[in-house]
mmCIF file of C-alpha atoms and ligand atoms in Angstrom:
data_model
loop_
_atom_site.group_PDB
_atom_site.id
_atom_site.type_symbol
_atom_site.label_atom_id
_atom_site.label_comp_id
_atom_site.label_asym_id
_atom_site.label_seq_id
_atom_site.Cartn_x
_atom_site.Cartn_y
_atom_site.Cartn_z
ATOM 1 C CA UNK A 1 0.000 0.000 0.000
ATOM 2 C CA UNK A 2 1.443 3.562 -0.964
ATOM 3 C CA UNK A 3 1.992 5.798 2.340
ATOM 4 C CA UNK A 4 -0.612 7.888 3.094
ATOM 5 C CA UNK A 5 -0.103 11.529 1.964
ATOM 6 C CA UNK A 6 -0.492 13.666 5.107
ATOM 7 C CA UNK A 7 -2.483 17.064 4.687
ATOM 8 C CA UNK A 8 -2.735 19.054 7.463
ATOM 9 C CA UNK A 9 -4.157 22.534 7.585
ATOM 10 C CA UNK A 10 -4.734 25.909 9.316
ATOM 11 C CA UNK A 11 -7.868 27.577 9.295
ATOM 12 C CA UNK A 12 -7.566 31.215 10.787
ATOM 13 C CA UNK A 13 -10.892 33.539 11.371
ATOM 14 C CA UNK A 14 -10.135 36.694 9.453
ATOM 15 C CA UNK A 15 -11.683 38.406 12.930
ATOM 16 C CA UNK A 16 -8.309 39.770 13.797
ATOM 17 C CA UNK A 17 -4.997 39.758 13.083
ATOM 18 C CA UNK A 18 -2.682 37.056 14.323
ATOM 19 C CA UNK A 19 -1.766 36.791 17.636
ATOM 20 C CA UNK A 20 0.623 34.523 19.511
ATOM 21 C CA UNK A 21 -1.586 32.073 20.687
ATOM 22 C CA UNK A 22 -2.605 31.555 16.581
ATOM 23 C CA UNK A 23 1.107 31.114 16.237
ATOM 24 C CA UNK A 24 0.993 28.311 18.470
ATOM 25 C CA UNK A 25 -1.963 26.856 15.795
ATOM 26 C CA UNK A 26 -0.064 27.875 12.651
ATOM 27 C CA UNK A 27 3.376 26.573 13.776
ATOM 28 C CA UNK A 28 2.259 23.062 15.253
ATOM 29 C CA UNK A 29 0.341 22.167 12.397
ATOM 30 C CA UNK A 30 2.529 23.298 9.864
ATOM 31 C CA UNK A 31 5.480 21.773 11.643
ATOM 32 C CA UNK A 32 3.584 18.347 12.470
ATOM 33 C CA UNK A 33 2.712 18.047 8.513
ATOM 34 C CA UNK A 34 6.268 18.863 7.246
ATOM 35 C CA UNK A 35 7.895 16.724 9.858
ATOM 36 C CA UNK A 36 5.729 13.786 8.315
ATOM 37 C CA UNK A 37 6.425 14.899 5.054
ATOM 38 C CA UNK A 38 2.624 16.278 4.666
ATOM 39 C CA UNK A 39 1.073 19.128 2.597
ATOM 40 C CA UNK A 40 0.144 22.164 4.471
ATOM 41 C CA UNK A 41 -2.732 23.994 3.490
ATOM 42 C CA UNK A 42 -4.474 27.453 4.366
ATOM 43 C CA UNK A 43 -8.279 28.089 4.478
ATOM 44 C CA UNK A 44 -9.755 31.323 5.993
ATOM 45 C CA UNK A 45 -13.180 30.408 7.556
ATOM 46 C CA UNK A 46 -14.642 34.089 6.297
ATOM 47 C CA UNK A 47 -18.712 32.652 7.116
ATOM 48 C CA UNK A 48 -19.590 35.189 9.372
ATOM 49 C CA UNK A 49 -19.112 38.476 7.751
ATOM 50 C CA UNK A 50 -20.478 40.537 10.934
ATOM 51 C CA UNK A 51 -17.679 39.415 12.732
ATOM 52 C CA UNK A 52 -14.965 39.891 10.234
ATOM 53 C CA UNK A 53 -12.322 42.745 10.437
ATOM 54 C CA UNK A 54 -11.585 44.710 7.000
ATOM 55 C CA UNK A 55 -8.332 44.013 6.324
ATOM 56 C CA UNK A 56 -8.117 40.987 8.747
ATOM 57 C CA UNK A 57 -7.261 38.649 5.435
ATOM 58 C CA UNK A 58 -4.453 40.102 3.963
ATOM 59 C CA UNK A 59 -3.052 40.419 7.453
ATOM 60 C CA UNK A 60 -3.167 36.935 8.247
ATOM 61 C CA UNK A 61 -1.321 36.018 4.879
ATOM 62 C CA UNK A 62 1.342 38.595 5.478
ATOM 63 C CA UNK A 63 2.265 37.252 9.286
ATOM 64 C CA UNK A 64 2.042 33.968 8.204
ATOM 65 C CA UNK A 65 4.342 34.774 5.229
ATOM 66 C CA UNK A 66 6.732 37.192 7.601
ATOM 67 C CA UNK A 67 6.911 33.962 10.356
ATOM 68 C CA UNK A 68 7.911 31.605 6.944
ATOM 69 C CA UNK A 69 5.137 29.917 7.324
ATOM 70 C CA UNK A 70 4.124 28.974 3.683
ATOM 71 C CA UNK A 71 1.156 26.961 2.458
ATOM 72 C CA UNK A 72 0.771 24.402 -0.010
ATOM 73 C CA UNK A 73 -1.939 25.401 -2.804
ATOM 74 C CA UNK A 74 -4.811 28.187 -3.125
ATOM 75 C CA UNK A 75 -5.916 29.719 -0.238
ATOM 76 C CA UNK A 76 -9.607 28.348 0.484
ATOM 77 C CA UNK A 77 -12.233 30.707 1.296
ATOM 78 C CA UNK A 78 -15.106 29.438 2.930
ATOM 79 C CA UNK A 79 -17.145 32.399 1.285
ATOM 80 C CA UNK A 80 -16.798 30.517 -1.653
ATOM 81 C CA UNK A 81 -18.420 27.333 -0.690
ATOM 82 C CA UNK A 82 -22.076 27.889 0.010
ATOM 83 C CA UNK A 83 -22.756 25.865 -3.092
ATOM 84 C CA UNK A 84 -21.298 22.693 -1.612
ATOM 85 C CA UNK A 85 -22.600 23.322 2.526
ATOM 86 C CA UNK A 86 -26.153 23.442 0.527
ATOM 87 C CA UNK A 87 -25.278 20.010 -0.739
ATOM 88 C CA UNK A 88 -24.607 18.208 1.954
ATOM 89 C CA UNK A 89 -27.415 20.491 3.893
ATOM 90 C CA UNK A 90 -29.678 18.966 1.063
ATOM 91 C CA UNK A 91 -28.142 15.130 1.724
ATOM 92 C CA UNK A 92 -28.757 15.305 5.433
ATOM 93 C CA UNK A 93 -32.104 16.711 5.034
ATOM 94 C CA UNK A 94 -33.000 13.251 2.793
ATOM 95 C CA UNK A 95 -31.217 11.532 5.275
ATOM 96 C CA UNK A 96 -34.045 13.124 8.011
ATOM 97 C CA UNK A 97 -30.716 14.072 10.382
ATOM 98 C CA UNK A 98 -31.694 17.890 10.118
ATOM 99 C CA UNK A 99 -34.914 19.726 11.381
ATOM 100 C CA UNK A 100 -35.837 23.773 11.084
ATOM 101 C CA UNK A 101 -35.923 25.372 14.784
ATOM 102 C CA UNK A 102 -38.164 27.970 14.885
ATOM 103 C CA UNK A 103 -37.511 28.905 18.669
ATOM 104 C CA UNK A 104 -35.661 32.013 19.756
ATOM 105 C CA UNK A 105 -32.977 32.100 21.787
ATOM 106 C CA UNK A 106 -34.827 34.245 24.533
ATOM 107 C CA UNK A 107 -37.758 31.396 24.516
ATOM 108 C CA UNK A 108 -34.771 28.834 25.141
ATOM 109 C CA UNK A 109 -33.305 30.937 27.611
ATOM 110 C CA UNK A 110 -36.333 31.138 29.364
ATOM 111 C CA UNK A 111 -37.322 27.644 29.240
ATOM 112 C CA UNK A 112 -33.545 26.510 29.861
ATOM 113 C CA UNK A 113 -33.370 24.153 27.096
ATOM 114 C CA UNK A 114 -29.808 24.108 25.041
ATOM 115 C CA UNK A 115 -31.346 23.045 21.593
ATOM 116 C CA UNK A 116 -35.147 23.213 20.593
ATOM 117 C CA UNK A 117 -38.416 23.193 22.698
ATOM 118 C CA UNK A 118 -39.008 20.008 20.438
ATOM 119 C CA UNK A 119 -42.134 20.557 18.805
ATOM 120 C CA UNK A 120 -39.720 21.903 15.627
ATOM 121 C CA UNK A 121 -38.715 18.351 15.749
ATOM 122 C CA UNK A 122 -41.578 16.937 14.057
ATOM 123 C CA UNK A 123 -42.943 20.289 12.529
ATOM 124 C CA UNK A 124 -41.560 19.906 9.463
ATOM 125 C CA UNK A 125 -40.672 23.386 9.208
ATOM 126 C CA UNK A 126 -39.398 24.522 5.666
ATOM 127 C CA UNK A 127 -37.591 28.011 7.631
ATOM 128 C CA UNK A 128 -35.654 28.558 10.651
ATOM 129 C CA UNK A 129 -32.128 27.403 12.299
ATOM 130 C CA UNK A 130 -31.479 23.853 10.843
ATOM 131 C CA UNK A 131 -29.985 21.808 13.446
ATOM 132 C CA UNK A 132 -28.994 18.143 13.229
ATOM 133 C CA UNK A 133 -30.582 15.312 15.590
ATOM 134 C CA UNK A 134 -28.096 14.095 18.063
ATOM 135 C CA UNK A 135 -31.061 11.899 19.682
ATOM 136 C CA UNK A 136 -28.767 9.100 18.614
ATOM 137 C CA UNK A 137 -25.186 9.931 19.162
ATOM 138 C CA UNK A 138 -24.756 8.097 22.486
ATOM 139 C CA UNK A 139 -21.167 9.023 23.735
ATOM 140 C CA UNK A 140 -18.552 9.895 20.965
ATOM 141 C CA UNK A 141 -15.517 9.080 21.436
ATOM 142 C CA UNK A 142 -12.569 10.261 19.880
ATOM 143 C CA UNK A 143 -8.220 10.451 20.477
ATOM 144 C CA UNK A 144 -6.597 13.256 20.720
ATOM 145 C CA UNK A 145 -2.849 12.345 20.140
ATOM 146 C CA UNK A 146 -1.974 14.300 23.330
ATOM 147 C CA UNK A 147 -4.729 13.267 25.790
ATOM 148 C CA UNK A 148 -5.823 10.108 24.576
ATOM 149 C CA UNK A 149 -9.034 8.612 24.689
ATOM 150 C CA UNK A 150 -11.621 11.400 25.105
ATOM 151 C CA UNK A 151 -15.436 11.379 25.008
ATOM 152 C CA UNK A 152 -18.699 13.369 25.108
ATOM 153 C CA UNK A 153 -22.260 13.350 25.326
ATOM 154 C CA UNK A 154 -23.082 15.610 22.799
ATOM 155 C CA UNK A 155 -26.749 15.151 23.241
ATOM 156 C CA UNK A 156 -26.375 16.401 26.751
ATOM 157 C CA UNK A 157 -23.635 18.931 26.464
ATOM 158 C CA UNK A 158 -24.893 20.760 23.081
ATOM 159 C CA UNK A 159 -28.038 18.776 22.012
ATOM 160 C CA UNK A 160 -29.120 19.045 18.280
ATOM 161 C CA UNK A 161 -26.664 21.630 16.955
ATOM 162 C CA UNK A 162 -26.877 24.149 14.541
ATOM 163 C CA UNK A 163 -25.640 23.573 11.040
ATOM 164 C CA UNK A 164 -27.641 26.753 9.125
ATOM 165 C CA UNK A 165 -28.592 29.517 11.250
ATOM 166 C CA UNK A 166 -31.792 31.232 10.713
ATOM 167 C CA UNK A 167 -30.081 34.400 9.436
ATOM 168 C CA UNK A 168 -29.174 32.425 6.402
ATOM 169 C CA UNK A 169 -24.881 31.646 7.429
ATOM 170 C CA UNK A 170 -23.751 28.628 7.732
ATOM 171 C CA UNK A 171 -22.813 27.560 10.808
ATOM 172 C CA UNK A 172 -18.727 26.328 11.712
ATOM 173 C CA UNK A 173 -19.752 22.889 12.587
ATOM 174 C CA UNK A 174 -20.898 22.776 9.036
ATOM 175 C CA UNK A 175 -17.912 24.255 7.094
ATOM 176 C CA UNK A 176 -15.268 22.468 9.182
ATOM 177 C CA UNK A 177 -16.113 19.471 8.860
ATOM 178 C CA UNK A 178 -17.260 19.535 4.610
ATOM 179 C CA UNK A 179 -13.728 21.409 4.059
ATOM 180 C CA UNK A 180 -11.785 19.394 6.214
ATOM 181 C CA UNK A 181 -13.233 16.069 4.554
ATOM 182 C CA UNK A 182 -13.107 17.958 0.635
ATOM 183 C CA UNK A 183 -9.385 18.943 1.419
ATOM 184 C CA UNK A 184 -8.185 15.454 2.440
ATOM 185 C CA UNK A 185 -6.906 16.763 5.910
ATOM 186 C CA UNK A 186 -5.365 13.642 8.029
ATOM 187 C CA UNK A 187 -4.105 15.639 11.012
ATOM 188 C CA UNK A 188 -5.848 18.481 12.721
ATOM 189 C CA UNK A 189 -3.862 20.461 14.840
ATOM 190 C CA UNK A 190 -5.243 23.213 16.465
ATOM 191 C CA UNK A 191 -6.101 24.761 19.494
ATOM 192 C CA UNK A 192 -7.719 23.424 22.809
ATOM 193 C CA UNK A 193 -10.123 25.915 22.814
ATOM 194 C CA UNK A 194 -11.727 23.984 19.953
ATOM 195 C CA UNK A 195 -11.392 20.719 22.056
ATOM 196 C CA UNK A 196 -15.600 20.773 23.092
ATOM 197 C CA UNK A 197 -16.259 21.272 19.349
ATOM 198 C CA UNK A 198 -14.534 17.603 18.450
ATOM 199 C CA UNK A 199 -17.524 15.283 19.772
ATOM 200 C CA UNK A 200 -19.541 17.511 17.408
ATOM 201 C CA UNK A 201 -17.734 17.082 14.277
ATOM 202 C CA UNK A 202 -17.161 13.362 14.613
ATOM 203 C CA UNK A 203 -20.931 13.004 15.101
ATOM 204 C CA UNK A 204 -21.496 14.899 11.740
ATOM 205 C CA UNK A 205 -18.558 12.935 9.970
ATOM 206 C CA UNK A 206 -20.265 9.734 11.168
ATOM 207 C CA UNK A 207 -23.761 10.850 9.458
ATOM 208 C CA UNK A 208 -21.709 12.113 6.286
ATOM 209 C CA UNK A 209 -20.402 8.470 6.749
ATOM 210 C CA UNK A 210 -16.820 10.845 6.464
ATOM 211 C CA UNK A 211 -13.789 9.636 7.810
ATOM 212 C CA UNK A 212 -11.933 11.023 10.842
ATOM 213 C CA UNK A 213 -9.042 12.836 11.121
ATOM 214 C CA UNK A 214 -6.391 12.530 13.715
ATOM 215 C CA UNK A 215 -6.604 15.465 16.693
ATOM 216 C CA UNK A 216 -4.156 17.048 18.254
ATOM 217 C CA UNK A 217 -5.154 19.652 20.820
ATOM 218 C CA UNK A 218 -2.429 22.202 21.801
ATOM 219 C CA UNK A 219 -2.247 23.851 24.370
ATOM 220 C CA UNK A 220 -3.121 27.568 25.081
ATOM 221 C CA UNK A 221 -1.595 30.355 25.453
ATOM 222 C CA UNK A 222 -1.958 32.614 28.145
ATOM 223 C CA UNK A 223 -1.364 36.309 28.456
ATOM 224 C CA UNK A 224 1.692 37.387 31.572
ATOM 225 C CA UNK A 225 -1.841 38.043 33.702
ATOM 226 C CA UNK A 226 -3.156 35.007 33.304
ATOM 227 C CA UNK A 227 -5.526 35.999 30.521
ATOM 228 C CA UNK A 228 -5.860 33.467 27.670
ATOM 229 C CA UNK A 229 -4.532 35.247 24.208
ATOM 230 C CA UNK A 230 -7.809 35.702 21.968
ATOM 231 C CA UNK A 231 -9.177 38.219 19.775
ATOM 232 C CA UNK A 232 -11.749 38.608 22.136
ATOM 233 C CA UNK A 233 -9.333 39.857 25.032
ATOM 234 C CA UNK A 234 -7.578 41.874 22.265
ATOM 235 C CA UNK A 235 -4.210 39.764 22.263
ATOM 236 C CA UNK A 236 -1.493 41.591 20.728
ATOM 237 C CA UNK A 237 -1.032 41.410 16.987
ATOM 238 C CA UNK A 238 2.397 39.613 15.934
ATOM 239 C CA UNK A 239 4.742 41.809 14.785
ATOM 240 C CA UNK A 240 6.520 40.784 12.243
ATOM 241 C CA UNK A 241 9.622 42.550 12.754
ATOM 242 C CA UNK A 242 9.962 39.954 15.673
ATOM 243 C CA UNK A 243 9.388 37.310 13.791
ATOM 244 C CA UNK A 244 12.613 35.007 14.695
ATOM 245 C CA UNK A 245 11.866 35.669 18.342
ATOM 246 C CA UNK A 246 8.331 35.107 17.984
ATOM 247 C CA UNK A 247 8.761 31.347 16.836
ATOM 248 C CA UNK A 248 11.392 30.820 19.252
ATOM 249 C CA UNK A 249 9.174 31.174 22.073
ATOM 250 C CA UNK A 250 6.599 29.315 20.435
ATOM 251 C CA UNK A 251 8.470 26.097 19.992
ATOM 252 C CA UNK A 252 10.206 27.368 23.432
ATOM 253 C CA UNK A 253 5.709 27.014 24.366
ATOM 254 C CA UNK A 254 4.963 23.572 22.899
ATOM 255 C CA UNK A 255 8.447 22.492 24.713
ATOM 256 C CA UNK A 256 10.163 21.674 21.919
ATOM 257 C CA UNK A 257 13.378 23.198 23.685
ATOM 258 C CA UNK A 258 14.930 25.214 20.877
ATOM 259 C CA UNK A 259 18.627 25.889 21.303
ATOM 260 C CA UNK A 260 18.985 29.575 22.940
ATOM 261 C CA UNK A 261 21.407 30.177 19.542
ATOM 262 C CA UNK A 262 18.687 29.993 17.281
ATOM 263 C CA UNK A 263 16.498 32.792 18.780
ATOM 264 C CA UNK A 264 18.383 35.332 16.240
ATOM 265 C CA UNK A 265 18.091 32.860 13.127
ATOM 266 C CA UNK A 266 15.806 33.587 10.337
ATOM 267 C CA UNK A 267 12.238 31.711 10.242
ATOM 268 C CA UNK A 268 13.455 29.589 7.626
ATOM 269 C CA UNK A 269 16.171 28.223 9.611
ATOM 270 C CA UNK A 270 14.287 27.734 12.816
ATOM 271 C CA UNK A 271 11.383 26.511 11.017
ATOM 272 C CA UNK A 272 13.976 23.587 9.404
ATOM 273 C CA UNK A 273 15.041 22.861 12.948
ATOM 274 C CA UNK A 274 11.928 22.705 14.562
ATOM 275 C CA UNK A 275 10.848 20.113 11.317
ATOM 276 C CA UNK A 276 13.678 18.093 11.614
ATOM 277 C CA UNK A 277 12.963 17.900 15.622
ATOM 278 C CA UNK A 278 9.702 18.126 16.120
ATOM 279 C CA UNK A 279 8.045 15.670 18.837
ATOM 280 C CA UNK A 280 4.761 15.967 19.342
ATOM 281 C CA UNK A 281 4.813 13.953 22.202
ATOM 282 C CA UNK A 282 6.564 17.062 24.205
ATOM 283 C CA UNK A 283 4.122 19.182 23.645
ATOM 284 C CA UNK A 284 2.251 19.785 27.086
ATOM 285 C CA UNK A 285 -1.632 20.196 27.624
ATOM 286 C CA UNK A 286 -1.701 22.632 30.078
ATOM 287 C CA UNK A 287 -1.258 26.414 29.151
ATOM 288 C CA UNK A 288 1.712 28.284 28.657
ATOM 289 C CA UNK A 289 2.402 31.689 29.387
ATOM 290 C CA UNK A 290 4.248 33.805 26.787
HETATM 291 N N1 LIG B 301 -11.497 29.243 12.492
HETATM 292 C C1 LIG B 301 -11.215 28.734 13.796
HETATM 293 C C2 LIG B 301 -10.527 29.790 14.617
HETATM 294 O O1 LIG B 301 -9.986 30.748 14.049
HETATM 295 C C3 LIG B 301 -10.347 27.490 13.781
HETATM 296 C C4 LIG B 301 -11.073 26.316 13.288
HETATM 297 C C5 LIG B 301 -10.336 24.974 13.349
HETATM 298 O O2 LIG B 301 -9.100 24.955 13.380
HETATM 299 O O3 LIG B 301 -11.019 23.964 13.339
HETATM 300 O O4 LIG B 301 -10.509 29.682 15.819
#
């Protein structure tokens, strides 16, 4: 059998520019693919316009670029795929694993229910948020290659997610999961903030019948106050005129215990050290702090 060609991926939010904890993202899944001799590829997930910044695109592509970080192929841009999320929208709905919600959030608020009051369920409603029956998931299990054997009950923890919200976007759930699978992406490596959205996306590989990826889960990064580093808190943006330091104390963050000499060196060189070195196994789960 030929070796399997591994594809990994990063998949910024153009909501913000980068910061360090999306360095942590960028670097360990570029530097897990290389190190297996993978493809690394580059999708923006631009679905929610509301929350995008203008400029936030061209941005990202410049850090990455200033950090070395190159990317195998076209950039993807989720934008650019409704076509395809109505597809499989279309397939599920046949399948009867999708059902239009009709219920506001302040009625689910108020009645403290996490999905649907449940008459939507049977309604047959042609309008509305369409969210996917998890009635049937049972616990989903899945490996994350630093934790091991984790496991959910989606039903409990999220209930019948959304896939198509009522205001017409599609939901991440969705996108993640149909690019991820269209891309041919083995390994993804990415942040543990997305750890609780895992269970989610195995359940809606499993009724795709798609197959699973590997997960790795890295750890965050936290701000010198204890603050984790999101756009949210307004993390700094990278500069790119530190960019050699900048990867040093990432790799120096996923304890891959770069030699103090190679702070200085270009990204190129410290990116072909960190390739040539990487072990993934090092890499701890609890935060770091920059
Ligand atoms: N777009 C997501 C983010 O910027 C990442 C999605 C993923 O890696 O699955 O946080």
């Amino acid at each position: 059998m030929p070796a399997e060609q591994v594809i990994g991926r990063f998949a910024p939010s153009p909501t913000g520019p980068l910061h360090f904890g999306s360095l942590l993202a960028a670097l360990g899944s570029h530097v897990d693919a290389r190190h297996q001799g993978g493809l690394w590829l580059l999708r923006i997930e631009d679905i929610d316009p509301p929350r995008e910044q203008p400029g936030a695109i061209d941005d990202i592509l410049r850090s990455l670029e200033a950090h070395g970080l190159h990317w195998d192929g076209p950039v993807l841009r989720q934008s650019t795929r409704g076509e395809r999320y109505e597809t499989i929208l279309d397939r599920l709905r046949d399948q009867g694993d999708l059902y239009a919600c009709q219920c506001s959030r302040s009625e689910l608020a108020r009645a403290g229910v996490i999905d649907c009051l449940g008459p939507c369920r049977s309604a047959g409603h042609t309008h509305g948020a369409w969210r996917l029956r998890s009635a049937d998931a049972g616990i989903i299990h899945f490996h994350d290659r630093l934790r091991g054997e984790l496991s959910e009950d989606i039903r409990r923890v999220c209930g019948d997610f959304v896939l198509k919200r009522r205001d017409g976007l599609y939901a991440y759930q969705l996108a993640v999961v149909v690019d991820d699978a269209d891309s041919g992406i083995t390994d993804v490596v990415r942040g543990a903030d997305l750890l609780d959205n895992t269970a989610r996306q195995c359940w809606l590989m499993q009724r795709l019948g798609l197959p699973r990826p590997r997960y790795l889960h890295l750890p965050l990064a936290l701000s010198a106050n204890g603050q984790k580093l999101s756009k949210q808190n307004h993390a700094p943006a990278l500069d790119p005129a530190c960019a050699s330091d900048n990867l040093w104390q990432a790799l120096a963050c996923l304890q891959q215990s770069p030699p103090p000499g190679l702070r200085a060196a270009p990204p190129a060189e410290q990116l072909a050290w960190a390739v040539t070195n990487w072990r993934s196994g090092a890499i701890p789960v609890t935060p770091c702090t920059r």
